[in-house]
């Protein structure tokens, strides 16, 4: 089966999915965040075929998300750990976990809670919010052009803001 490539798309979401959108990738990142370092542990915990795991590690290393490092006490054996780029995926995993806890049926019950190590306080729900902490929904956000905006980006922004925010198009920008 042919997999669509997103490398040519001028979209941060599509480009991020090009790097970590294949499901094994985020599960490997999750395992790294849980302290897994040895290949055999990844294979056992994930139930993933050896060749698939090897391929995923190669890609994650190539992308700078995971790195190899020498395991102490194990001559000529390397482990795997997250790079800073990989650790930056932690909020994505927390958001996916929280979404799953809220929206998946009862057959996928929450099996663990996330709490701050120093205080034992529960981690707050991941949200998009204002500088003063007020949560925002997609209907509270306006899209505006960024530095890489193209004509198609401008069309997307206008269409999205019209449909989601209910804006009336300006007469000179309307398609005729």
PDB file of C-alpha atoms in Angstrom:
ATOM      1  CA  UNK A   1       0.000   0.000   0.000  1.00  0.00           C
ATOM      2  CA  UNK A   2       1.379   3.392  -1.005  1.00  0.00           C
ATOM      3  CA  UNK A   3       1.753   5.941   1.774  1.00  0.00           C
ATOM      4  CA  UNK A   4       1.184   9.586   0.896  1.00  0.00           C
ATOM      5  CA  UNK A   5       4.158  11.847   1.594  1.00  0.00           C
ATOM      6  CA  UNK A   6       3.658  15.289   3.160  1.00  0.00           C
ATOM      7  CA  UNK A   7       7.190  16.653   2.752  1.00  0.00           C
ATOM      8  CA  UNK A   8       6.084  19.106   0.051  1.00  0.00           C
ATOM      9  CA  UNK A   9       3.136  20.535   1.960  1.00  0.00           C
ATOM     10  CA  UNK A  10       3.479  24.002   3.452  1.00  0.00           C
ATOM     11  CA  UNK A  11       1.695  22.958   6.660  1.00  0.00           C
ATOM     12  CA  UNK A  12       3.317  22.384  10.053  1.00  0.00           C
ATOM     13  CA  UNK A  13       0.793  19.695  10.991  1.00  0.00           C
ATOM     14  CA  UNK A  14       1.310  17.725   7.777  1.00  0.00           C
ATOM     15  CA  UNK A  15       5.089  18.050   8.039  1.00  0.00           C
ATOM     16  CA  UNK A  16       5.024  16.910  11.697  1.00  0.00           C
ATOM     17  CA  UNK A  17       2.931  13.907  10.675  1.00  0.00           C
ATOM     18  CA  UNK A  18       5.551  13.107   8.042  1.00  0.00           C
ATOM     19  CA  UNK A  19       8.029  12.683  10.906  1.00  0.00           C
ATOM     20  CA  UNK A  20       5.955  11.122  13.707  1.00  0.00           C
ATOM     21  CA  UNK A  21       2.545  10.299  12.208  1.00  0.00           C
ATOM     22  CA  UNK A  22       3.169   6.586  11.786  1.00  0.00           C
ATOM     23  CA  UNK A  23       1.729   5.058  14.998  1.00  0.00           C
ATOM     24  CA  UNK A  24       4.825   3.092  16.006  1.00  0.00           C
ATOM     25  CA  UNK A  25       6.841   6.322  16.121  1.00  0.00           C
ATOM     26  CA  UNK A  26       4.832   7.913  18.923  1.00  0.00           C
ATOM     27  CA  UNK A  27       4.642   4.621  20.804  1.00  0.00           C
ATOM     28  CA  UNK A  28       8.448   4.364  20.656  1.00  0.00           C
ATOM     29  CA  UNK A  29       8.677   7.968  21.902  1.00  0.00           C
ATOM     30  CA  UNK A  30       6.229   7.051  24.695  1.00  0.00           C
ATOM     31  CA  UNK A  31       8.395   4.077  25.675  1.00  0.00           C
ATOM     32  CA  UNK A  32      11.530   6.266  25.746  1.00  0.00           C
ATOM     33  CA  UNK A  33       9.668   8.676  28.037  1.00  0.00           C
ATOM     34  CA  UNK A  34       8.859   5.744  30.324  1.00  0.00           C
ATOM     35  CA  UNK A  35      12.540   4.884  30.680  1.00  0.00           C
ATOM     36  CA  UNK A  36      12.803   2.091  28.154  1.00  0.00           C
ATOM     37  CA  UNK A  37      16.278   2.042  26.588  1.00  0.00           C
ATOM     38  CA  UNK A  38      17.078  -1.475  25.327  1.00  0.00           C
ATOM     39  CA  UNK A  39      15.946  -2.776  21.936  1.00  0.00           C
ATOM     40  CA  UNK A  40      14.608  -6.023  23.422  1.00  0.00           C
ATOM     41  CA  UNK A  41      12.547  -4.055  25.962  1.00  0.00           C
ATOM     42  CA  UNK A  42      10.985  -1.936  23.211  1.00  0.00           C
ATOM     43  CA  UNK A  43      10.192  -5.056  21.234  1.00  0.00           C
ATOM     44  CA  UNK A  44       8.661  -6.814  24.240  1.00  0.00           C
ATOM     45  CA  UNK A  45       6.664  -3.833  25.546  1.00  0.00           C
ATOM     46  CA  UNK A  46       5.272  -2.894  22.145  1.00  0.00           C
ATOM     47  CA  UNK A  47       4.837  -6.351  20.613  1.00  0.00           C
ATOM     48  CA  UNK A  48       6.460  -4.990  17.450  1.00  0.00           C
ATOM     49  CA  UNK A  49       8.318  -7.030  14.844  1.00  0.00           C
ATOM     50  CA  UNK A  50      12.094  -6.717  15.009  1.00  0.00           C
ATOM     51  CA  UNK A  51      12.409  -5.436  11.422  1.00  0.00           C
ATOM     52  CA  UNK A  52       9.690  -2.814  11.937  1.00  0.00           C
ATOM     53  CA  UNK A  53      11.310  -1.612  15.171  1.00  0.00           C
ATOM     54  CA  UNK A  54      14.716  -1.429  13.484  1.00  0.00           C
ATOM     55  CA  UNK A  55      13.240   0.603  10.629  1.00  0.00           C
ATOM     56  CA  UNK A  56      11.402   2.973  12.990  1.00  0.00           C
ATOM     57  CA  UNK A  57      14.535   3.531  15.094  1.00  0.00           C
ATOM     58  CA  UNK A  58      16.585   4.269  11.981  1.00  0.00           C
ATOM     59  CA  UNK A  59      14.039   6.872  10.880  1.00  0.00           C
ATOM     60  CA  UNK A  60      13.695   8.464  14.345  1.00  0.00           C
ATOM     61  CA  UNK A  61      17.499   8.678  14.634  1.00  0.00           C
ATOM     62  CA  UNK A  62      17.754  10.178  11.134  1.00  0.00           C
ATOM     63  CA  UNK A  63      15.172  12.813  12.141  1.00  0.00           C
ATOM     64  CA  UNK A  64      17.023  13.645  15.373  1.00  0.00           C
ATOM     65  CA  UNK A  65      14.156  12.510  17.627  1.00  0.00           C
ATOM     66  CA  UNK A  66      15.972   9.529  19.175  1.00  0.00           C
ATOM     67  CA  UNK A  67      19.684   8.885  19.641  1.00  0.00           C
ATOM     68  CA  UNK A  68      21.813   5.863  20.418  1.00  0.00           C
ATOM     69  CA  UNK A  69      24.040   5.851  23.481  1.00  0.00           C
ATOM     70  CA  UNK A  70      26.348   3.254  25.069  1.00  0.00           C
ATOM     71  CA  UNK A  71      24.647   1.258  27.821  1.00  0.00           C
ATOM     72  CA  UNK A  72      26.653   1.112  31.045  1.00  0.00           C
ATOM     73  CA  UNK A  73      27.724  -2.343  32.076  1.00  0.00           C
ATOM     74  CA  UNK A  74      26.902  -3.832  28.672  1.00  0.00           C
ATOM     75  CA  UNK A  75      29.970  -3.948  26.430  1.00  0.00           C
ATOM     76  CA  UNK A  76      29.321  -3.030  22.804  1.00  0.00           C
ATOM     77  CA  UNK A  77      25.620  -2.519  23.462  1.00  0.00           C
ATOM     78  CA  UNK A  78      23.742   0.657  22.677  1.00  0.00           C
ATOM     79  CA  UNK A  79      20.504   1.952  24.066  1.00  0.00           C
ATOM     80  CA  UNK A  80      18.038   4.490  22.753  1.00  0.00           C
ATOM     81  CA  UNK A  81      16.888   7.739  24.322  1.00  0.00           C
ATOM     82  CA  UNK A  82      15.081  10.912  23.326  1.00  0.00           C
ATOM     83  CA  UNK A  83      16.929  13.962  22.089  1.00  0.00           C
ATOM     84  CA  UNK A  84      15.632  17.434  23.027  1.00  0.00           C
ATOM     85  CA  UNK A  85      13.583  17.315  19.794  1.00  0.00           C
ATOM     86  CA  UNK A  86      12.080  14.021  20.965  1.00  0.00           C
ATOM     87  CA  UNK A  87      11.422  15.303  24.483  1.00  0.00           C
ATOM     88  CA  UNK A  88       9.534  18.227  22.936  1.00  0.00           C
ATOM     89  CA  UNK A  89       6.899  15.657  21.879  1.00  0.00           C
ATOM     90  CA  UNK A  90       5.956  15.062  25.540  1.00  0.00           C
ATOM     91  CA  UNK A  91       3.047  17.568  25.494  1.00  0.00           C
ATOM     92  CA  UNK A  92       1.712  15.864  22.349  1.00  0.00           C
ATOM     93  CA  UNK A  93       1.681  12.503  24.158  1.00  0.00           C
ATOM     94  CA  UNK A  94       0.043  14.003  27.250  1.00  0.00           C
ATOM     95  CA  UNK A  95      -2.634  15.602  25.066  1.00  0.00           C
ATOM     96  CA  UNK A  96      -3.281  12.293  23.264  1.00  0.00           C
ATOM     97  CA  UNK A  97      -3.490  10.487  26.610  1.00  0.00           C
ATOM     98  CA  UNK A  98      -5.936  13.040  28.004  1.00  0.00           C
ATOM     99  CA  UNK A  99      -8.036  12.927  24.834  1.00  0.00           C
ATOM    100  CA  UNK A 100      -8.141   9.125  25.048  1.00  0.00           C
ATOM    101  CA  UNK A 101      -9.091   9.265  28.737  1.00  0.00           C
ATOM    102  CA  UNK A 102     -12.008  11.582  27.874  1.00  0.00           C
ATOM    103  CA  UNK A 103     -13.276  10.163  24.602  1.00  0.00           C
ATOM    104  CA  UNK A 104     -12.529   6.448  24.321  1.00  0.00           C
ATOM    105  CA  UNK A 105     -15.142   3.999  25.534  1.00  0.00           C
ATOM    106  CA  UNK A 106     -14.978   2.145  28.836  1.00  0.00           C
ATOM    107  CA  UNK A 107     -12.866  -0.654  27.337  1.00  0.00           C
ATOM    108  CA  UNK A 108      -9.907   1.766  27.475  1.00  0.00           C
ATOM    109  CA  UNK A 109      -9.984   2.899  31.085  1.00  0.00           C
ATOM    110  CA  UNK A 110      -7.442   5.346  32.404  1.00  0.00           C
ATOM    111  CA  UNK A 111      -4.714   3.200  33.919  1.00  0.00           C
ATOM    112  CA  UNK A 112      -2.454   5.904  35.241  1.00  0.00           C
ATOM    113  CA  UNK A 113      -2.553   9.476  36.447  1.00  0.00           C
ATOM    114  CA  UNK A 114       0.066  12.117  35.746  1.00  0.00           C
ATOM    115  CA  UNK A 115       1.174  14.110  38.795  1.00  0.00           C
ATOM    116  CA  UNK A 116       3.986  16.578  39.398  1.00  0.00           C
ATOM    117  CA  UNK A 117       6.899  14.778  41.044  1.00  0.00           C
ATOM    118  CA  UNK A 118       7.702  17.525  43.565  1.00  0.00           C
ATOM    119  CA  UNK A 119       4.150  18.149  44.815  1.00  0.00           C
ATOM    120  CA  UNK A 120       2.041  15.151  43.866  1.00  0.00           C
ATOM    121  CA  UNK A 121      -0.472  17.545  42.305  1.00  0.00           C
ATOM    122  CA  UNK A 122      -2.313  16.293  39.195  1.00  0.00           C
ATOM    123  CA  UNK A 123      -1.104  17.610  35.851  1.00  0.00           C
ATOM    124  CA  UNK A 124      -3.588  20.095  34.429  1.00  0.00           C
ATOM    125  CA  UNK A 125      -5.518  19.351  31.266  1.00  0.00           C
ATOM    126  CA  UNK A 126      -3.543  20.415  28.193  1.00  0.00           C
ATOM    127  CA  UNK A 127      -5.226  23.408  26.614  1.00  0.00           C
ATOM    128  CA  UNK A 128      -4.640  26.236  24.221  1.00  0.00           C
ATOM    129  CA  UNK A 129      -4.903  29.340  26.361  1.00  0.00           C
ATOM    130  CA  UNK A 130      -4.333  33.065  26.551  1.00  0.00           C
ATOM    131  CA  UNK A 131      -1.351  34.606  28.292  1.00  0.00           C
ATOM    132  CA  UNK A 132      -3.424  34.928  31.478  1.00  0.00           C
ATOM    133  CA  UNK A 133      -4.402  31.236  31.379  1.00  0.00           C
ATOM    134  CA  UNK A 134      -7.947  31.445  30.010  1.00  0.00           C
ATOM    135  CA  UNK A 135      -8.655  28.369  27.825  1.00  0.00           C
ATOM    136  CA  UNK A 136      -9.496  28.966  24.182  1.00  0.00           C
ATOM    137  CA  UNK A 137     -11.482  26.796  21.783  1.00  0.00           C
ATOM    138  CA  UNK A 138     -10.991  26.631  18.041  1.00  0.00           C
ATOM    139  CA  UNK A 139     -13.795  29.213  17.775  1.00  0.00           C
ATOM    140  CA  UNK A 140     -11.734  31.698  19.831  1.00  0.00           C
ATOM    141  CA  UNK A 141      -8.704  31.544  17.535  1.00  0.00           C
ATOM    142  CA  UNK A 142      -8.169  33.642  14.418  1.00  0.00           C
ATOM    143  CA  UNK A 143      -5.773  32.473  11.734  1.00  0.00           C
ATOM    144  CA  UNK A 144      -3.428  35.133  10.356  1.00  0.00           C
ATOM    145  CA  UNK A 145      -0.638  34.825   7.766  1.00  0.00           C
ATOM    146  CA  UNK A 146       2.769  33.746   9.008  1.00  0.00           C
ATOM    147  CA  UNK A 147       6.099  34.551   7.385  1.00  0.00           C
ATOM    148  CA  UNK A 148       5.837  31.565   5.003  1.00  0.00           C
ATOM    149  CA  UNK A 149       2.271  32.326   3.869  1.00  0.00           C
ATOM    150  CA  UNK A 150       1.516  31.745   0.203  1.00  0.00           C
ATOM    151  CA  UNK A 151      -1.520  32.682  -1.871  1.00  0.00           C
ATOM    152  CA  UNK A 152      -3.093  29.324  -1.015  1.00  0.00           C
ATOM    153  CA  UNK A 153      -2.393  29.984   2.680  1.00  0.00           C
ATOM    154  CA  UNK A 154      -4.206  33.319   2.424  1.00  0.00           C
ATOM    155  CA  UNK A 155      -7.186  31.564   0.799  1.00  0.00           C
ATOM    156  CA  UNK A 156      -7.184  28.934   3.536  1.00  0.00           C
ATOM    157  CA  UNK A 157      -7.076  31.621   6.250  1.00  0.00           C
ATOM    158  CA  UNK A 158      -9.956  33.540   4.712  1.00  0.00           C
ATOM    159  CA  UNK A 159     -12.085  30.410   4.202  1.00  0.00           C
ATOM    160  CA  UNK A 160     -11.357  29.088   7.703  1.00  0.00           C
ATOM    161  CA  UNK A 161     -12.063  32.398   9.462  1.00  0.00           C
ATOM    162  CA  UNK A 162     -15.315  32.793   7.483  1.00  0.00           C
ATOM    163  CA  UNK A 163     -16.524  29.295   8.296  1.00  0.00           C
ATOM    164  CA  UNK A 164     -15.376  28.982  11.896  1.00  0.00           C
ATOM    165  CA  UNK A 165     -15.638  32.592  13.093  1.00  0.00           C
ATOM    166  CA  UNK A 166     -18.591  33.532  10.887  1.00  0.00           C
ATOM    167  CA  UNK A 167     -16.783  36.459   9.294  1.00  0.00           C
ATOM    168  CA  UNK A 168     -18.179  38.158   6.230  1.00  0.00           C
ATOM    169  CA  UNK A 169     -15.647  38.290   3.401  1.00  0.00           C
ATOM    170  CA  UNK A 170     -14.325  41.667   2.368  1.00  0.00           C
ATOM    171  CA  UNK A 171     -15.713  42.709  -1.073  1.00  0.00           C
ATOM    172  CA  UNK A 172     -12.300  42.979  -2.752  1.00  0.00           C
ATOM    173  CA  UNK A 173     -11.161  39.526  -1.554  1.00  0.00           C
ATOM    174  CA  UNK A 174     -14.333  37.686  -2.618  1.00  0.00           C
ATOM    175  CA  UNK A 175     -14.007  35.271  -5.511  1.00  0.00           C
ATOM    176  CA  UNK A 176     -16.044  36.353  -8.504  1.00  0.00           C
TER     177      UNK A 176
END
